[in-house]
Short mmCIF file of C-alpha atoms in Angstrom, two decimals:
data_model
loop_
_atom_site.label_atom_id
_atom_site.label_comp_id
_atom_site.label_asym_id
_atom_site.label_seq_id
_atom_site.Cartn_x
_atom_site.Cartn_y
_atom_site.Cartn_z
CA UNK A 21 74.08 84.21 106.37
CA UNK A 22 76.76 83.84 103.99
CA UNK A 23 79.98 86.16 105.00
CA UNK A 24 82.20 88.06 102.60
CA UNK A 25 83.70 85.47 100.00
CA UNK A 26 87.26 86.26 98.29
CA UNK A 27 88.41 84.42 95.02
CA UNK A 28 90.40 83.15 94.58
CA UNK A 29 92.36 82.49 98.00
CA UNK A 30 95.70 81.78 96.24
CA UNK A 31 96.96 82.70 92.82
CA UNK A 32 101.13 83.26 91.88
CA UNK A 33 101.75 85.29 88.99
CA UNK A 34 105.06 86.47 86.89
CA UNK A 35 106.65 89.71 87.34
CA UNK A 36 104.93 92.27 84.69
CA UNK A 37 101.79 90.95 84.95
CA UNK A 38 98.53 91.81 85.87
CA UNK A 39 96.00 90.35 88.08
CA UNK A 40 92.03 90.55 88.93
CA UNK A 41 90.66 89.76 92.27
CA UNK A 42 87.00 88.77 92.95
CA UNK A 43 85.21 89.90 96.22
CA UNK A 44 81.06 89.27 97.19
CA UNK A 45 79.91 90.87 100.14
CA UNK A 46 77.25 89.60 102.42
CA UNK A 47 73.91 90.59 100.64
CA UNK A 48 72.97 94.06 101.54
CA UNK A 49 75.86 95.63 102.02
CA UNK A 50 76.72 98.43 99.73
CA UNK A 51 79.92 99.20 101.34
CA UNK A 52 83.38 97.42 99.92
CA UNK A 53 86.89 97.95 100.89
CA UNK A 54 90.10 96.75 100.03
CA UNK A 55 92.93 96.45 101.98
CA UNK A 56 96.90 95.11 101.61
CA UNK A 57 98.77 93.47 104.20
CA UNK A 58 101.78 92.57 104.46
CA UNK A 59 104.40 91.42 107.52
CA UNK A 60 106.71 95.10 106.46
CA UNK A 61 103.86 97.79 106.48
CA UNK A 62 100.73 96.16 108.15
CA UNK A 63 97.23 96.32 106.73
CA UNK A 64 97.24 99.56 104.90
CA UNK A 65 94.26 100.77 103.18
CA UNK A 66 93.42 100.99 99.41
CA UNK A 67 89.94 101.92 98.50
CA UNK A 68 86.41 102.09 99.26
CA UNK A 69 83.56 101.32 96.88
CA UNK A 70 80.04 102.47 97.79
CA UNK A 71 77.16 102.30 95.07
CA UNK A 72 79.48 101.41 92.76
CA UNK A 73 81.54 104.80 93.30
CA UNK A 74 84.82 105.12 94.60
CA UNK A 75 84.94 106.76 98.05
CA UNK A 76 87.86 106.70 100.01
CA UNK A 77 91.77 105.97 97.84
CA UNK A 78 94.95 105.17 100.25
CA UNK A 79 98.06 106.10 98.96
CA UNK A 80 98.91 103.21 96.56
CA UNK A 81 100.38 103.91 93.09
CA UNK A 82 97.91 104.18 90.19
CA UNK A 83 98.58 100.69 89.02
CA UNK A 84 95.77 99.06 91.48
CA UNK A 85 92.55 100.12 90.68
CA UNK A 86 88.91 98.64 91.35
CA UNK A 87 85.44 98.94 90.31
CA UNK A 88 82.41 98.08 92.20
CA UNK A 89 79.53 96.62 90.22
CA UNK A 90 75.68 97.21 90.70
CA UNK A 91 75.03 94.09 92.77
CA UNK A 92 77.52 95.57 95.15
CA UNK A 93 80.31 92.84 94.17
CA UNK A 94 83.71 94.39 93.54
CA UNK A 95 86.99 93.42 91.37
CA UNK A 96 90.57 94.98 92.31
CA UNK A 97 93.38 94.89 89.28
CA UNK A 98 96.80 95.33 90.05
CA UNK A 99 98.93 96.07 86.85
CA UNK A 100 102.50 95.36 85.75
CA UNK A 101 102.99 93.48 89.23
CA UNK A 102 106.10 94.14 91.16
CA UNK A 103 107.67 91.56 93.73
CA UNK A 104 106.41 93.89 96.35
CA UNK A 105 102.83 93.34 95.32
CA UNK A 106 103.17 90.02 97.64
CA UNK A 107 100.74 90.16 100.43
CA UNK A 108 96.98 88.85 101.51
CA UNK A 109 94.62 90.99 100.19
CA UNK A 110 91.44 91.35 102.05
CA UNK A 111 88.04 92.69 101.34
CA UNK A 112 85.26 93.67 103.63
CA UNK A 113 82.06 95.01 103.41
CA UNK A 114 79.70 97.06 105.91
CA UNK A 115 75.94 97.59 105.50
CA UNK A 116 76.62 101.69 104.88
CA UNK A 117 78.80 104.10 105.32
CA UNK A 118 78.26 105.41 109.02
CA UNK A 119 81.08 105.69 111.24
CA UNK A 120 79.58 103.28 113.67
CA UNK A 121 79.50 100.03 110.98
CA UNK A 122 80.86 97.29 111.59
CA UNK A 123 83.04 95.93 108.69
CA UNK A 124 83.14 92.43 108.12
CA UNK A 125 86.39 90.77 106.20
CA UNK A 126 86.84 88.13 104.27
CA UNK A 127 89.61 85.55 104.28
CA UNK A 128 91.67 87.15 102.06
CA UNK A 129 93.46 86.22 98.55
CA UNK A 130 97.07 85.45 99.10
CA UNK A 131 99.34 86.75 96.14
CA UNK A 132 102.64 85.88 95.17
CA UNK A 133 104.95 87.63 92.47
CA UNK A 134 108.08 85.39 91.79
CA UNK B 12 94.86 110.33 110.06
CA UNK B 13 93.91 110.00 113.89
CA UNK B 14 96.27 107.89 115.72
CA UNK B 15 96.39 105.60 118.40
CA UNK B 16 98.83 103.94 120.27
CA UNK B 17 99.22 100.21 121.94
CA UNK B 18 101.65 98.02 123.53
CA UNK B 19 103.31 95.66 120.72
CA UNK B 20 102.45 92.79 123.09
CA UNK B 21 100.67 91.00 126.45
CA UNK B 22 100.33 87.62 127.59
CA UNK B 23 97.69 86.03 129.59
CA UNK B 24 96.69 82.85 131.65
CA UNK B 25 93.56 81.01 130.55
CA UNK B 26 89.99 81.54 131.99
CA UNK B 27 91.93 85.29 133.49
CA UNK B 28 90.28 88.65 132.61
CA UNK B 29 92.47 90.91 129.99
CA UNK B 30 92.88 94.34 129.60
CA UNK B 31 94.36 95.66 126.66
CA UNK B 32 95.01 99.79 126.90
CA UNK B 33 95.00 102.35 124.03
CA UNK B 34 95.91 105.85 123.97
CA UNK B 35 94.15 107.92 121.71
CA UNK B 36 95.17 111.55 122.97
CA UNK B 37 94.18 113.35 119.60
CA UNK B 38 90.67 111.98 119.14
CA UNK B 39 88.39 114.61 118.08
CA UNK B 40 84.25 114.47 119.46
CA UNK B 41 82.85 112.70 117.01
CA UNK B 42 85.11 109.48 116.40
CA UNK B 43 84.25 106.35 117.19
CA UNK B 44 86.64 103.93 118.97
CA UNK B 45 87.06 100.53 117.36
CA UNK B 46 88.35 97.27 118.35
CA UNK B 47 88.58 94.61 115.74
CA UNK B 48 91.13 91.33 116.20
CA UNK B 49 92.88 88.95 113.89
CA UNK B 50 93.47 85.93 114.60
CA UNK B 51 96.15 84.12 113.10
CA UNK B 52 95.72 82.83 108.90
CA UNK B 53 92.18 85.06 109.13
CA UNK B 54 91.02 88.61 108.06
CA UNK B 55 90.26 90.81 110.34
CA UNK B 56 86.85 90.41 112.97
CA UNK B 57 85.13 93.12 114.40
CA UNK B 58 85.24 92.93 117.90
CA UNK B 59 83.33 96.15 119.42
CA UNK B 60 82.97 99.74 119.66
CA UNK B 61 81.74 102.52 120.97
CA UNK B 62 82.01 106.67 121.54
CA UNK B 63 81.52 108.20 125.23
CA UNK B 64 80.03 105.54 127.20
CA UNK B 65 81.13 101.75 127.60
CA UNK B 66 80.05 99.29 125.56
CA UNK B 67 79.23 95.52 126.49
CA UNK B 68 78.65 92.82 124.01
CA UNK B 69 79.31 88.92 124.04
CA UNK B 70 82.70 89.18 123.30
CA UNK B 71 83.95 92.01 125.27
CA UNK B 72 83.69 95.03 127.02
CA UNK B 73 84.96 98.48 126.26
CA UNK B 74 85.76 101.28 128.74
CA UNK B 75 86.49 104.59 127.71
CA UNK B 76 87.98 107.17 129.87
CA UNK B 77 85.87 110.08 130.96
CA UNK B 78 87.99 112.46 128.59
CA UNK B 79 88.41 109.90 125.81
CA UNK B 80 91.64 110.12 125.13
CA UNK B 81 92.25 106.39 126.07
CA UNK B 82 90.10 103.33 125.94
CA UNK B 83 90.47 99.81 127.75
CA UNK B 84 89.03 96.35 125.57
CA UNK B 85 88.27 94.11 128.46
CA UNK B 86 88.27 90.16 127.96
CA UNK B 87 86.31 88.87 131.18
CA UNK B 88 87.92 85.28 130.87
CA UNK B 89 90.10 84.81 128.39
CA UNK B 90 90.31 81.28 125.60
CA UNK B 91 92.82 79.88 124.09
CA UNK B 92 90.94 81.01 121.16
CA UNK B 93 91.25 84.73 122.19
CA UNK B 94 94.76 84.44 121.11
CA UNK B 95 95.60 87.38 118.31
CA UNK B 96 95.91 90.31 117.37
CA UNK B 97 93.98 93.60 118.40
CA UNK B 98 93.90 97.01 116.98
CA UNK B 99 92.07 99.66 118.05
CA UNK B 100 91.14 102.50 115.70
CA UNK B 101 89.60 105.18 115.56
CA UNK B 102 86.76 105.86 112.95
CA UNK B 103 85.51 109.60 112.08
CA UNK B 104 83.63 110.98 109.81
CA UNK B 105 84.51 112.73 106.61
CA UNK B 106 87.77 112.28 104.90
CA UNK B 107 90.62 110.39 105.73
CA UNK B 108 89.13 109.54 108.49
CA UNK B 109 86.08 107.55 107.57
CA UNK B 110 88.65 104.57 107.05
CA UNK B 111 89.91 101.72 109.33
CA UNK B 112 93.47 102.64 109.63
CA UNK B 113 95.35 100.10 110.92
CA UNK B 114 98.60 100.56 113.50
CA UNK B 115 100.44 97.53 114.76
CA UNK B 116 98.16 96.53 117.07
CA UNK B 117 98.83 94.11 119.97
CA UNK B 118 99.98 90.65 119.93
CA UNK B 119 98.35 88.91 122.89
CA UNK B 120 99.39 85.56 123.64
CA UNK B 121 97.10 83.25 126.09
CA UNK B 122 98.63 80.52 128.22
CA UNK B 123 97.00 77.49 129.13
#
């Protein structure tokens, strides 16, 4: 089956502005989650989409935001983008939400702010 | 957040076994102990998991201590392939815990 697909996988953008990011889970799964990563601070978590309701937030500032639409596929803005908004951004997505789902990930978009 | 903690790196010989340790000393009864790896230029892949008892599947093993405060992910013959990347988490249910947070994990490097 087809696994979690990420578009795009590379995009640079200009200081101050914003950008949309594209992720389809494998069919079925309900579950979506985005996460940053970046050689400083890691992979650190930034939200959770289930039936197109947010259900988990890390601590990121109010400038990235997602939505999660009815066919499960999700979109994650960042706003007014800093130079520190550099990093892979990954997406996975899990059948449901138990504890004892496996998450799949994608390959990740890889955005840089110049 | 519950936290876990694992050496920054090993090294291994080809076609040997590995055995990567985490500590987990504050897990409460109901989380789950995850291992998922990353290999290098890929997202993350889930590797196994499990709660009281250990766990066997085609890519590993995982052997959790009696009290659970530590957990071993056993590579029975480690590739060339298995080079990455492994962080164990812990996975709970109900608020900040539900998530896959993410430590350091360890960097294991496999020599032919």
């Amino acid at each position: 089956k087809a696994g979690v697909t990420q578009t795009p996988r590379y995009l640079i953008k200009t200081r101050g502005q914003q950008v949309t990011l594209s992720c389809s889970p494998i069919s079925g799964h309900r579950s979506v989650s985005w996460y940053q990563q970046t050689p400083g601070q890691g992979l650190q978590f930034l939200f959770e989409y289930f039936s197109e309701t947010q259900r988990n937030k890390g601590n990121f500032p109010g400038r990235f935001s997602g939505r999660q639409f009815s066919n499960s596929r999700s979109e994650m803005n960042v706003s007014t983008l800093e130079l520190g908004d550099s990093a892979l951004y990954l997406c996975a997505s899990s059948l449901g939400q138990a504890v004892y789902t496996e998450a799949f990930f994608g390959q990740g978009t890889r955005l840089t702010v110049v | 957040d519950a936290k876990t903690t694992q050496p920054n790196s090993m090294e291994s010989n080809e076609e040997e076994p590995v055995h990567l340790p985490c500590n987990h000393s504050t897990i409460s009864g109901t989380d789950y102990i995850h291992w998922y790896r990353q290999l290098p230029s890929q997202g993350p892949e889930y590797v196994i998991h499990g709660l009281t008892s250990n766990v066997n599947n085609r890519m590993a093993s995982l052997a959790i201590a009696e009290d659970r405060k530590s957990s071993t992910l056993i590579l029975h013959r480690a590739t060339l392939r298995d080079a990455a990347v492994y962080y164990c988490i812990l996975r709970g249910s109900g608020g900040s815990n539900y998530k896959l947070t993410f430590g350091k994990g360890t960097l294991l490097t496999v020599n032919p």
